[in-house]
Coordinates of C-alpha atoms and ligand atoms in Angstrom, one line a residue:
X1 CA 186.1 -149.2 109.2
X2 CA 185.8 -147.3 105.9
X3 CA 188.3 -144.7 107.1
X4 CA 190.9 -147.2 108.0
X5 CA 190.5 -149.0 104.7
X6 CA 190.9 -145.8 102.8
X7 CA 194.0 -145.0 104.7
X8 CA 195.4 -148.4 103.6
X9 CA 194.6 -147.6 100.1
X10 CA 196.3 -144.2 100.2
X11 CA 199.5 -145.7 101.6
X12 CA 199.5 -148.3 98.9
X13 CA 199.2 -145.5 96.3
X14 CA 202.4 -143.9 97.5
X15 CA 204.2 -147.2 97.6
X16 CA 202.7 -149.1 94.7
X17 CA 201.1 -146.8 92.1
X18 CA 197.6 -146.2 90.8
X19 CA 196.7 -149.8 89.8
X20 CA 197.2 -151.3 93.3
X21 CA 195.5 -148.2 94.8
X22 CA 192.4 -148.8 92.7
X23 CA 192.2 -152.5 93.3
X24 CA 192.7 -152.2 97.0
X25 CA 190.4 -149.3 97.4
X26 CA 187.8 -151.3 95.5
X27 CA 188.1 -154.3 97.8
X28 CA 187.9 -152.1 100.9
X29 CA 184.7 -150.5 99.7
X30 CA 183.1 -153.8 98.7
X31 CA 183.9 -155.2 102.1
X32 CA 182.1 -152.4 103.8
X33 CA 178.6 -153.4 103.0
X34 CA 178.0 -153.1 99.2
X35 CA 176.6 -156.1 97.4
X36 CA 175.2 -156.9 94.0
X37 CA 175.6 -159.4 91.2
X38 CA 177.8 -158.7 88.3
X39 CA 179.5 -155.7 90.0
X40 CA 183.2 -155.3 90.0
X41 CA 185.0 -153.6 92.9
X42 CA 184.7 -149.9 93.3
X43 CA 187.9 -148.2 92.5
X44 CA 189.6 -145.2 90.9
X45 CA 189.6 -147.2 87.7
X46 CA 185.8 -147.2 87.7
X47 CA 185.9 -143.5 88.2
X48 CA 188.3 -142.5 85.5
X49 CA 185.8 -143.1 82.8
X50 CA 183.8 -140.3 84.3
X51 CA 186.5 -137.7 84.6
X52 CA 185.8 -134.5 82.6
X53 CA 189.2 -132.9 83.5
X54 CA 190.8 -131.4 80.5
X55 CA 188.0 -132.2 78.1
X56 CA 186.2 -129.5 76.0
X57 CA 183.5 -129.4 73.4
X58 CA 184.8 -129.7 69.8
X59 CA 184.9 -126.5 67.9
X60 CA 183.5 -126.3 64.4
X61 CA 186.4 -126.8 62.1
X62 CA 185.7 -123.6 60.1
X63 CA 185.0 -121.4 63.1
X64 CA 187.6 -118.9 62.0
X65 CA 185.5 -118.2 58.9
X66 CA 183.0 -116.6 61.2
X67 CA 184.7 -115.7 64.5
X68 CA 187.8 -113.5 64.4
X69 CA 188.1 -113.0 68.2
X70 CA 186.9 -115.8 70.5
X71 CA 187.1 -113.8 73.7
X72 CA 185.0 -111.0 72.1
X73 CA 182.5 -113.6 71.0
X74 CA 182.2 -115.1 74.5
X75 CA 181.6 -111.6 75.9
X76 CA 178.8 -111.1 73.3
X77 CA 177.3 -114.5 74.0
X78 CA 177.3 -114.0 77.8
X79 CA 175.7 -110.5 77.5
X80 CA 173.0 -111.8 75.1
X81 CA 172.2 -114.8 77.2
X82 CA 171.6 -112.7 80.4
X83 CA 170.1 -109.6 78.8
X84 CA 166.4 -109.3 79.8
X85 CA 165.9 -106.7 77.1
X86 CA 165.9 -109.6 74.5
X87 CA 162.5 -110.6 75.9
X88 CA 159.4 -109.2 74.1
X89 CA 158.4 -107.9 77.5
X90 CA 161.8 -106.6 78.3
X91 CA 161.9 -109.2 81.1
X92 CA 162.5 -112.6 79.7
X93 CA 166.1 -113.6 79.0
X94 CA 167.5 -117.0 78.1
X95 CA 168.8 -117.0 81.7
X96 CA 165.3 -116.6 83.1
X97 CA 164.8 -120.3 82.7
X98 CA 168.4 -121.3 83.2
X99 CA 169.4 -119.2 86.3
X100 CA 170.0 -121.9 88.9
X101 CA 173.0 -124.1 88.0
X102 CA 171.7 -123.6 84.4
X103 CA 168.2 -124.8 85.3
X104 CA 165.0 -123.5 86.7
X105 CA 163.8 -124.2 90.3
X106 CA 160.7 -122.0 90.4
X107 CA 157.6 -123.3 92.0
X108 CA 154.8 -121.0 91.1
X109 CA 153.2 -121.1 87.6
X110 CA 155.5 -123.8 86.5
X111 CA 152.9 -126.2 85.3
X112 CA 151.9 -127.0 81.7
X113 CA 148.7 -129.1 81.7
X114 CA 149.9 -131.1 78.7
X115 CA 146.5 -132.5 77.7
X116 CA 143.2 -130.9 78.7
X117 CA 143.2 -129.8 82.3
X118 CA 145.5 -128.8 85.1
X119 CA 145.5 -131.0 88.1
X120 CA 146.0 -128.0 90.3
X121 CA 144.8 -125.1 88.2
X122 CA 146.8 -122.4 86.4
X123 CA 149.2 -120.3 88.3
X124 CA 149.4 -122.8 91.2
X125 CA 152.4 -123.4 93.4
X126 CA 154.0 -126.8 93.4
X127 CA 154.6 -128.3 96.9
X128 CA 156.4 -131.3 98.0
X129 CA 153.2 -133.4 98.3
X130 CA 152.7 -133.0 94.5
X131 CA 155.7 -135.1 93.8
X132 CA 156.2 -137.6 92.3
X133 CA 153.6 -137.0 89.7
X134 CA 152.9 -140.7 89.5
X135 CA 152.5 -141.9 93.1
X136 CA 152.3 -145.5 94.0
X137 CA 151.2 -147.1 97.2
X138 CA 154.5 -149.0 97.3
X139 CA 157.4 -147.0 95.8
X140 CA 159.3 -150.3 95.2
X141 CA 156.6 -152.0 93.2
X142 CA 155.5 -150.5 89.9
X143 CA 152.4 -152.8 89.9
X144 CA 151.1 -151.5 93.2
X145 CA 148.0 -149.3 93.4
X146 CA 148.3 -145.9 91.8
X147 CA 147.6 -143.3 94.4
X148 CA 147.5 -140.5 91.9
X149 CA 148.8 -139.7 88.4
X150 CA 149.0 -136.6 86.4
X151 CA 150.2 -135.9 82.8
X152 CA 151.0 -132.3 83.8
X153 CA 154.5 -131.1 83.1
X154 CA 156.7 -129.1 85.5
X155 CA 158.2 -126.6 83.0
X156 CA 159.3 -123.0 83.0
X157 CA 157.2 -119.9 82.7
X158 CA 157.8 -117.6 79.8
X159 CA 155.7 -114.8 78.4
X160 CA 152.1 -113.8 78.1
X161 CA 150.3 -114.8 74.9
X162 CA 150.5 -111.7 72.6
X163 CA 151.1 -111.1 69.0
X164 CA 154.0 -108.9 67.9
X165 CA 153.4 -105.4 66.4
X166 CA 156.7 -103.6 66.7
X167 CA 159.9 -103.5 68.7
X168 CA 160.2 -101.2 71.7
X169 CA 163.2 -99.4 73.2
X170 CA 161.7 -98.2 76.5
X171 CA 162.6 -99.2 80.0
X172 CA 161.9 -102.1 80.3
X173 CA 162.5 -102.6 76.6
X174 CA 159.1 -104.0 76.0
X175 CA 157.8 -104.5 72.4
X176 CA 154.4 -103.3 71.3
X177 CA 152.2 -106.3 71.1
X178 CA 148.5 -107.2 71.1
X179 CA 147.2 -109.3 73.9
X180 CA 145.4 -112.5 72.8
X181 CA 143.0 -114.4 75.1
X182 CA 144.9 -117.5 76.3
X183 CA 142.6 -120.5 76.4
X184 CA 145.0 -122.4 78.6
X185 CA 147.1 -120.0 80.7
X186 CA 144.5 -117.7 82.3
X187 CA 143.0 -117.2 85.7
X188 CA 139.4 -116.2 85.4
X189 CA 140.0 -114.8 81.9
X190 CA 143.2 -112.9 82.8
X191 CA 146.2 -114.2 81.0
X192 CA 149.1 -115.6 83.0
X193 CA 152.5 -116.3 81.7
X194 CA 152.7 -119.4 79.5
X195 CA 154.6 -122.5 80.6
X196 CA 156.8 -124.7 78.5
X197 CA 155.7 -128.3 77.7
X198 CA 158.9 -129.9 79.0
X199 CA 161.2 -129.3 81.9
X200 CA 164.3 -127.1 81.3
X201 CA 167.6 -129.0 81.3
X202 CA 170.7 -127.2 82.3
X203 CA 172.7 -125.2 79.7
X204 CA 175.9 -126.0 81.7
X205 CA 177.9 -128.5 79.6
X206 CA 175.3 -128.3 76.9
X207 CA 177.9 -127.3 74.3
X208 CA 179.1 -130.9 74.5
X209 CA 175.7 -132.3 73.3
X210 CA 175.7 -133.7 69.8
X211 CA 172.1 -132.6 69.6
X212 CA 170.2 -130.4 72.1
X213 CA 166.7 -130.5 73.5
X214 CA 165.1 -133.6 75.0
X215 CA 164.1 -134.7 71.5
X216 CA 167.4 -133.8 69.8
X217 CA 165.7 -131.3 67.5
X218 CA 168.5 -128.7 67.7
X219 CA 170.7 -130.0 64.9
X220 CA 174.4 -130.6 65.1
X221 CA 174.7 -128.5 62.0
X222 CA 173.9 -124.8 62.4
X223 CA 172.4 -123.1 59.3
X224 CA 172.9 -119.6 60.8
X225 CA 169.2 -119.0 61.1
X226 CA 167.1 -121.6 62.9
X227 CA 167.4 -124.9 64.8
X228 CA 166.7 -127.2 61.9
X229 CA 170.1 -127.4 60.2
X230 CA 170.1 -128.7 56.6
X231 CA 166.3 -129.3 56.7
X232 CA 165.5 -125.6 56.3
X233 CA 165.5 -124.8 52.6
X234 CA 166.7 -121.3 51.8
X235 CA 168.3 -120.4 55.1
X236 CA 170.9 -117.7 54.3
X237 CA 173.3 -115.3 56.0
X238 CA 175.0 -112.4 54.3
X239 CA 178.7 -111.9 53.4
X240 CA 180.0 -108.8 51.8
X241 CA 181.4 -109.5 48.4
X242 CA 182.8 -106.5 46.5
X243 CA 181.1 -104.2 49.0
X244 CA 177.7 -105.9 48.5
X245 CA 176.0 -108.1 51.2
X246 CA 175.4 -111.3 49.3
X247 CA 173.3 -114.3 50.5
X248 CA 175.2 -117.5 51.3
X249 CA 174.0 -120.7 52.8
X250 CA 176.1 -122.1 55.6
X251 CA 176.2 -125.4 57.4
X252 CA 178.4 -125.2 60.5
X253 CA 179.3 -128.5 62.0
X254 CA 179.5 -129.3 65.8
X255 CA 177.1 -126.5 66.5
X256 CA 174.0 -127.9 68.1
X257 CA 174.3 -125.3 70.9
X258 CA 174.0 -122.6 68.3
X259 CA 171.1 -124.3 66.6
X260 CA 169.4 -124.5 70.0
X261 CA 170.1 -120.9 70.9
X262 CA 168.2 -119.4 68.0
X263 CA 165.1 -121.3 68.9
X264 CA 163.7 -119.5 72.0
X265 CA 164.2 -115.7 71.3
X266 CA 161.2 -115.2 69.0
X267 CA 159.2 -118.1 70.4
X268 CA 155.7 -117.0 71.6
X269 CA 155.8 -119.0 74.8
X270 CA 159.4 -118.6 75.9
X271 CA 160.7 -115.1 75.2
X272 CA 158.7 -113.0 72.6
X273 CA 155.4 -111.8 71.4
X274 CA 154.4 -114.2 68.6
X275 CA 155.8 -113.2 65.2
X276 CA 158.9 -111.2 66.0
X277 CA 161.8 -111.9 63.6
X278 CA 165.5 -112.1 64.2
X279 CA 166.4 -109.0 62.1
X280 CA 163.9 -107.0 64.3
X281 CA 165.4 -108.5 67.5
X282 CA 168.8 -107.4 66.1
X283 CA 167.6 -103.9 65.4
X284 CA 166.2 -103.8 69.0
X285 CA 169.3 -105.0 70.7
X286 CA 171.7 -102.9 68.6
X287 CA 169.8 -99.8 69.7
X288 CA 170.0 -100.6 73.5
X289 CA 172.8 -100.4 76.1
X290 CA 173.7 -104.1 76.7
X291 CA 172.3 -105.4 80.0
X292 CA 170.8 -101.9 80.8
X293 CA 169.2 -102.0 84.2
X294 CA 171.0 -105.2 85.3
X295 CA 174.0 -105.0 87.6
X296 CA 177.4 -106.3 86.2
X297 CA 180.1 -107.0 88.7
X298 CA 183.4 -105.3 87.8
X299 CA 185.1 -108.7 88.6
X300 CA 182.8 -110.7 86.3
X301 CA 185.1 -113.2 84.7
X302 CA 184.0 -112.3 81.2
X303 CA 182.1 -108.9 81.3
X304 CA 184.0 -107.3 84.2
X305 CA 186.2 -105.2 81.9
X306 CA 183.1 -103.8 80.2
X307 CA 181.1 -103.2 83.4
X308 CA 179.7 -99.7 83.3
X309 CA 181.1 -97.5 86.1
X310 CA 177.5 -96.6 87.0
X311 CA 177.0 -100.2 88.1
X312 CA 174.4 -101.3 85.6
X313 CA 174.8 -102.3 82.0
X314 CA 177.9 -102.5 79.8
X315 CA 180.1 -99.7 78.7
X316 CA 179.8 -101.0 75.2
X317 CA 177.4 -101.4 72.3
X318 CA 176.1 -104.6 70.7
X319 CA 177.3 -103.2 67.3
X320 CA 180.8 -102.8 68.7
X321 CA 180.8 -106.2 70.4
X322 CA 179.7 -107.9 67.1
X323 CA 182.3 -106.0 65.1
X324 CA 185.0 -107.1 67.6
X325 CA 183.9 -110.8 67.5
X326 CA 182.9 -111.6 63.9
X327 CA 184.8 -111.5 60.6
X328 CA 184.5 -108.1 58.9
X329 CA 182.6 -109.5 55.8
X330 CA 179.8 -110.6 58.1
X331 CA 179.0 -107.0 59.1
X332 CA 180.9 -104.4 57.1
X333 CA 178.1 -104.1 54.5
X334 CA 176.0 -102.0 57.0
X335 CA 173.2 -102.1 59.5
X336 CA 170.8 -104.1 57.4
X337 CA 173.4 -106.8 56.9
X338 CA 174.0 -106.8 60.7
X339 CA 170.2 -107.2 61.3
X340 CA 170.0 -110.0 58.8
X341 CA 173.0 -111.8 60.3
X342 CA 171.8 -111.3 63.9
X343 CA 170.7 -115.0 64.2
X344 CA 174.2 -116.1 63.2
X345 CA 175.9 -113.8 65.8
X346 CA 173.3 -114.8 68.4
X347 CA 173.8 -118.6 67.9
X348 CA 177.5 -118.7 67.6
X349 CA 178.3 -116.3 70.4
X350 CA 176.0 -118.1 72.8
X351 CA 177.5 -121.4 71.8
X352 CA 181.0 -120.1 72.5
X353 CA 179.8 -118.7 75.9
X354 CA 178.2 -122.1 76.7
X355 CA 181.4 -123.8 75.6
X356 CA 183.1 -122.0 78.6
X357 CA 180.5 -123.5 81.0
X358 CA 182.3 -126.8 81.5
X359 CA 182.0 -128.1 85.0
X360 CA 185.0 -130.4 85.2
X361 CA 186.0 -130.1 88.9
X362 CA 183.4 -132.1 90.8
X363 CA 184.4 -134.5 93.6
X364 CA 184.1 -137.3 91.0
X365 CA 186.8 -135.7 88.9
X366 CA 189.0 -135.2 92.0
X367 CA 188.5 -138.8 93.0
X368 CA 189.4 -140.0 89.5
X369 CA 192.5 -137.9 89.7
X370 CA 193.5 -139.9 92.8
X371 CA 192.1 -137.9 95.7
X372 CA 190.4 -140.8 97.6
X373 CA 189.0 -138.4 100.2
X374 CA 186.9 -136.6 97.5
X375 CA 184.1 -139.2 97.7
X376 CA 182.6 -140.4 101.0
X377 CA 182.5 -144.1 101.6
X378 CA 178.8 -144.1 100.8
X379 CA 179.4 -142.2 97.5
X380 CA 182.1 -144.7 96.6
X381 CA 179.7 -147.6 97.2
X382 CA 177.2 -145.6 95.1
X383 CA 179.7 -145.5 92.3
X384 CA 179.7 -149.3 92.5
X385 CA 175.9 -149.5 92.3
X386 CA 175.9 -146.9 89.5
X387 CA 178.2 -149.0 87.3
X388 CA 176.9 -152.4 88.6
X389 CA 173.7 -153.5 90.0
X390 CA 171.9 -150.2 89.2
X391 CA 172.8 -150.5 85.5
X392 CA 172.9 -146.7 85.4
X393 CA 176.2 -146.3 83.4
X394 CA 174.8 -148.4 80.6
X395 CA 173.1 -145.2 79.5
X396 CA 174.8 -142.5 81.8
X397 CA 178.3 -143.3 80.5
X398 CA 181.5 -141.3 80.1
X399 CA 182.6 -137.9 81.5
X400 CA 179.2 -136.2 80.8
X401 CA 177.2 -139.2 82.1
X402 CA 175.6 -139.6 78.7
X403 CA 176.8 -140.7 75.3
X404 CA 174.6 -138.1 73.7
X405 CA 177.7 -135.9 73.5
X406 CA 180.2 -137.6 71.2
X407 CA 180.3 -136.4 67.6
X408 CA 177.8 -138.6 65.8
X409 CA 176.6 -139.9 69.2
X410 CA 172.9 -140.5 69.5
X411 CA 171.9 -141.7 72.9
X412 CA 168.1 -141.7 73.4
X413 CA 166.1 -144.2 75.4
X414 CA 162.7 -145.0 76.6
X415 CA 162.9 -145.3 80.4
X416 CA 159.1 -145.5 81.0
X417 CA 158.7 -142.0 82.6
X418 CA 155.4 -141.5 80.8
X419 CA 153.2 -143.4 78.3
X420 CA 154.6 -143.1 74.8
X421 CA 151.4 -141.4 73.7
X422 CA 152.1 -138.4 76.1
X423 CA 155.4 -137.4 74.3
X424 CA 157.1 -139.4 71.6
X425 CA 160.5 -137.9 72.4
X426 CA 163.4 -138.0 70.0
X427 CA 162.5 -136.6 66.5
X428 CA 164.4 -139.5 64.9
X429 CA 164.0 -142.1 67.6
X430 CA 160.4 -141.6 68.7
X431 CA 158.6 -144.2 70.8
X432 CA 159.1 -142.3 74.0
X433 CA 162.9 -142.2 73.7
X434 CA 164.5 -139.1 75.2
X435 CA 168.0 -137.8 75.1
X436 CA 170.0 -139.3 78.0
X437 CA 170.7 -136.2 80.1
X438 CA 174.0 -135.4 81.8
X439 CA 174.0 -136.0 85.5
X440 CA 176.6 -133.4 86.3
X441 CA 175.3 -130.9 88.9
X442 CA 172.1 -132.9 89.0
X443 CA 171.8 -132.1 92.7
X444 CA 170.9 -128.5 91.7
X445 CA 168.9 -129.1 88.5
X446 CA 165.6 -130.6 89.7
X447 CA 162.8 -131.3 89.1
X448 CA 163.8 -134.3 87.1
X449 CA 162.9 -136.0 83.8
X450 CA 161.4 -134.4 80.7
X451 CA 158.2 -133.9 82.6
X452 CA 159.8 -132.6 85.8
X453 CA 157.7 -135.2 87.7
X454 CA 160.3 -136.1 90.4
X455 CA 161.4 -133.6 93.0
X456 CA 164.3 -135.4 94.5
X457 CA 167.1 -137.8 93.5
X458 CA 165.8 -140.3 96.1
X459 CA 162.5 -140.3 94.1
X460 CA 164.4 -140.8 90.9
X461 CA 166.3 -143.8 92.4
X462 CA 163.0 -145.3 93.6
X463 CA 161.7 -144.9 90.1
X464 CA 164.6 -146.9 88.6
X465 CA 164.5 -149.4 91.4
X466 CA 160.9 -150.3 90.7
X467 CA 161.6 -150.6 87.0
X468 CA 159.9 -147.3 85.9
X469 CA 156.3 -146.2 85.9
X470 CA 155.2 -146.8 82.3
X471 CA 157.5 -149.6 81.1
X472 CA 156.3 -150.9 77.8
X473 CA 157.5 -152.5 74.6
X474 CA 160.0 -149.7 73.8
X475 CA 161.5 -149.4 77.2
X476 CA 165.2 -150.2 77.4
X477 CA 166.0 -153.6 78.9
X478 CA 168.3 -152.0 81.4
X479 CA 165.3 -150.4 83.1
X480 CA 163.9 -153.2 85.2
X481 CA 163.2 -153.9 88.9
X482 CA 166.6 -153.6 90.6
X483 CA 166.0 -154.9 94.1
X484 CA 168.2 -152.2 95.7
X485 CA 168.5 -152.1 99.5
X486 CA 167.8 -148.9 101.3
X487 CA 171.6 -148.5 101.8
X488 CA 172.3 -149.0 98.1
X489 CA 169.6 -146.4 97.3
X490 CA 171.2 -143.9 99.7
X491 CA 174.6 -144.6 98.3
X492 CA 173.4 -144.0 94.8
X493 CA 172.0 -140.6 95.8
X494 CA 175.3 -139.8 97.6
X495 CA 177.2 -140.7 94.4
X496 CA 175.0 -138.3 92.4
X497 CA 175.7 -135.6 94.9
X498 CA 179.4 -136.0 94.2
X499 CA 178.8 -134.8 90.6
X500 CA 178.3 -131.2 91.7
X501 CA 181.1 -128.8 90.8
X502 CA 181.4 -126.4 93.7
X503 CA 182.0 -123.5 91.3
X504 CA 178.6 -124.1 89.8
X505 CA 177.0 -124.1 93.3
X506 CA 178.7 -120.9 94.4
X507 CA 178.5 -119.3 91.0
X508 CA 182.2 -118.7 90.6
X509 CA 183.7 -118.0 87.2
X510 CA 182.9 -119.2 84.6
X511 CA 179.5 -119.6 86.2
X512 CA 179.3 -116.0 87.5
X513 CA 176.7 -113.6 86.1
X514 CA 175.0 -110.2 86.0
X515 CA 172.0 -109.7 88.2
X516 CA 168.7 -111.1 87.1
X517 CA 165.1 -110.9 88.2
X518 CA 162.7 -113.7 87.0
X519 CA 158.9 -113.7 87.3
X520 CA 157.8 -115.9 90.1
X521 CA 154.1 -115.6 89.5
X522 CA 152.0 -115.9 86.4
X523 CA 151.0 -112.3 86.7
X524 CA 154.4 -110.9 87.5
X525 CA 155.7 -108.0 85.5
X526 CA 159.2 -109.2 86.4
X527 CA 159.7 -106.6 89.1
X528 CA 157.0 -107.5 91.6
X529 CA 156.6 -111.2 92.5
X530 CA 160.0 -111.8 91.1
X531 CA 163.0 -113.8 92.3
X532 CA 166.2 -111.8 92.0
X533 CA 169.7 -113.0 92.0
X534 CA 172.5 -110.5 92.6
X535 CA 175.4 -109.9 90.2
X536 CA 178.4 -112.0 91.2
X537 CA 181.9 -111.7 90.1
X538 CA 184.5 -114.3 89.4
X539 CA 184.8 -115.2 93.1
X540 CA 181.2 -116.2 93.3
X541 CA 178.5 -115.6 95.9
X542 CA 175.5 -117.0 97.6
X543 CA 175.0 -120.6 96.6
X544 CA 172.5 -122.0 94.1
X545 CA 169.9 -124.1 95.9
X546 CA 168.4 -127.5 95.0
X547 CA 164.8 -127.6 93.8
X548 CA 162.8 -127.3 97.1
X549 CA 159.1 -127.6 96.8
Ligands
HEC1 C1 160.7 -120.0 79.1 C2 161.8 -120.7 79.5 C3 163.1 -120.8 78.6 C4 163.8 -119.8 78.1 C5 163.5 -118.3 78.1 C6 164.9 -120.4 77.4 N1 164.9 -121.8 77.7 FE1 166.3 -123.1 77.2 N2 165.1 -124.6 77.6 C7 163.9 -124.5 78.2 C8 163.2 -125.7 78.1 C9 161.8 -126.0 78.6 C10 164.0 -126.6 77.4 C11 163.7 -128.1 77.0 C12 162.9 -128.0 75.8 C13 162.8 -129.3 75.0 O1 163.7 -130.1 75.1 O2 161.9 -129.5 74.2 C14 165.3 -125.9 77.2 C15 166.4 -126.4 76.6 C16 167.6 -125.7 76.5 C17 168.9 -126.3 76.1 C18 169.1 -127.8 75.8 C19 169.8 -128.5 76.9 C20 169.9 -130.0 76.6 O3 170.5 -130.7 77.3 O4 169.2 -130.5 75.6 C21 169.8 -125.3 76.1 C22 171.3 -125.4 75.8 C23 169.1 -124.1 76.4 N3 167.8 -124.4 76.6 C24 169.6 -122.8 76.3 C25 168.8 -121.7 76.2 C26 169.2 -120.4 75.5 C27 170.5 -120.2 74.9 C28 168.1 -119.6 75.6 C29 168.0 -118.2 75.0 C30 168.2 -118.1 73.6 C31 167.1 -120.3 76.3 N4 167.5 -121.6 76.6 C32 165.8 -119.8 76.7 C33 163.4 -123.3 78.8 C34 163.8 -122.1 78.4
HEC2 C1 168.2 -147.2 79.5 C2 169.0 -146.0 79.7 C3 169.0 -145.5 81.2 C4 169.4 -146.1 82.3 C5 169.7 -147.6 82.5 C6 169.3 -145.2 83.4 N1 169.0 -143.9 82.9 FE1 168.8 -142.2 83.9 N2 168.0 -141.3 82.3 C7 167.9 -141.9 81.0 C8 167.0 -141.1 80.2 C9 166.7 -141.3 78.7 C10 166.6 -140.0 81.0 C11 165.6 -138.9 80.6 C12 164.2 -139.6 80.7 C13 163.0 -138.7 80.5 O1 163.1 -137.6 81.0 O2 162.0 -139.1 80.0 C14 167.2 -140.2 82.3 C15 167.1 -139.3 83.4 C16 167.8 -139.5 84.6 C17 167.8 -138.5 85.6 C18 167.1 -137.1 85.6 C19 168.1 -136.1 85.0 C20 167.4 -134.8 84.7 O3 168.1 -133.8 84.6 O4 166.2 -134.7 84.7 C21 168.5 -139.0 86.6 C22 168.9 -138.3 87.9 C23 169.0 -140.3 86.2 N3 168.5 -140.6 85.0 C24 169.7 -141.2 87.0 C25 169.8 -142.5 86.7 C26 170.3 -143.5 87.7 C27 170.7 -143.3 89.1 C28 170.2 -144.7 87.0 C29 170.5 -146.1 87.6 C30 169.7 -146.5 88.7 C31 169.8 -144.5 85.7 N4 169.6 -143.1 85.5 C32 169.6 -145.4 84.7 C33 168.5 -143.1 80.6 C34 168.8 -144.1 81.5

């Protein structure tokens, strides 16, 4: 029945134009079993609001004051993002927690105990039966008996607890550090890698975010040094004036991704021994072959031209890549100036790389462009539930499925995932309000929510259908028992599966990358007990998988 109705719609498109097409298609889909109060028909018109085609993040207006060659800056940003040598252990790159569709699907040693104790102990492996973290006897009834509940967080494992002594250039490029007994992350007194206190969102499309992080703490204005924008007093970079590197303070608008990117590198949980500075990280990286030891495909969409003929690393230096990318007065005063400006190069170049990671060719985009076959009948009905009875698009609106992207846009809500006391969320909003995340590629970015407490999209839909787990006075009114049928739930899941850009799945350019090995055990040195992904070129390779406990 659905197929026949869609045929009708397509014929009308040819004869009568987009408007009729949308209207008829909507009626066809509504007839085929969807129901729900207050919901209009499902049609292409309802989909066009979600099309990302042709949209890009907004550049800082004064970008040219900093960057003289955008392509060179993107090369630098991509190399830095994937380079394991940036880690204090010579293992931990940005990409280590953002390697699968920009997110992290590891199962072992992924738990942060939040308060007090681990439910399963340190260095445990998550299995399907651990999800959801708040399990009810009736998934459709939030008042039903609680079978189990944990405030643990499914996060990302980073580095061992150590204090920084000095940078190191060996292989791996491990810094000299002093091990510190870790009261939380240890097994029988032996430290294991530390785990973040929130789940890692994808960095794909993150350059659109007005503010980054679940709590929005990565400011929209980049001060060149740290994530805190204008709040940091005395943040300076150096410009050469009359041959002399001279401190200047900068506030670069539309640069939350840059503010974000300068957070992790010297963080004692995520990437570094505690206490390393950006100038020292700069000194380290500028003395190393970029991506040394990692394979770079000669057809990599960005780095292919620099791929070393030996197969690993780049045939380039970070010094040269910085000089190619950035305005001369930001580096021509010498090595010390380059070290002191390394946070600026790091932030802006990674932002410009992430700006290329725009996934604008998912089935939803194709459907919005008029390809009725791009969404299954079920996904089309799911679109109707998403924008109607499910109330999803009241928060997950627009091409990124969040309004937290527009300039000046602040879209944070309390959806009752955890008690407010567990995590207050937004630094301005508080009261358990978290940034509304994008749903693009959500199929591949589990586990879900800031606590990583749901393993599947079906579990997320059950969560919304019962009106959340910890609904309270601050919970948004659109989160309430929905009364969805099992068909409507399945349709909603199918709709969300239509938000995956196949280039993200198969790691085609711009989502291609050098090879990478990530620790898959709290004791891993990054070589043994590691998950390794091969280098892929622009044509892509083995597909990224969904989170599979
Ligand atoms: C140890 C794991 C880990 C490493 C390493 C890491 N991240 Fe993340 N990333 C996370 C987690 C966890 C969050 C969420 C933290 C929060 O919101 O409080 C996050 C958040 C982000 C976000 C925000 C996305 C959004 O929608 O708000 C971006 C972008 C990002 N990371 C990029 C990077 C970059 C760039 C680097 C390297 C400089 C990096 N990450 C290194 C785990 C990691
Ligand atoms: C009141 C605003 C609001 C409504 C309504 C809403 N969401 Fe959300 N959604 C959010 C926020 C905020 C989060 C993050 C919450 C957290 O992690 O604590 C989120 C998270 C999610 C996630 C997890 C994404 C990730 O990367 O972890 C999915 C999937 C999702 N929502 C789907 C839906 C669906 C489907 C509906 C409709 C049934 C819906 N949302 C309704 C605000 C909303």
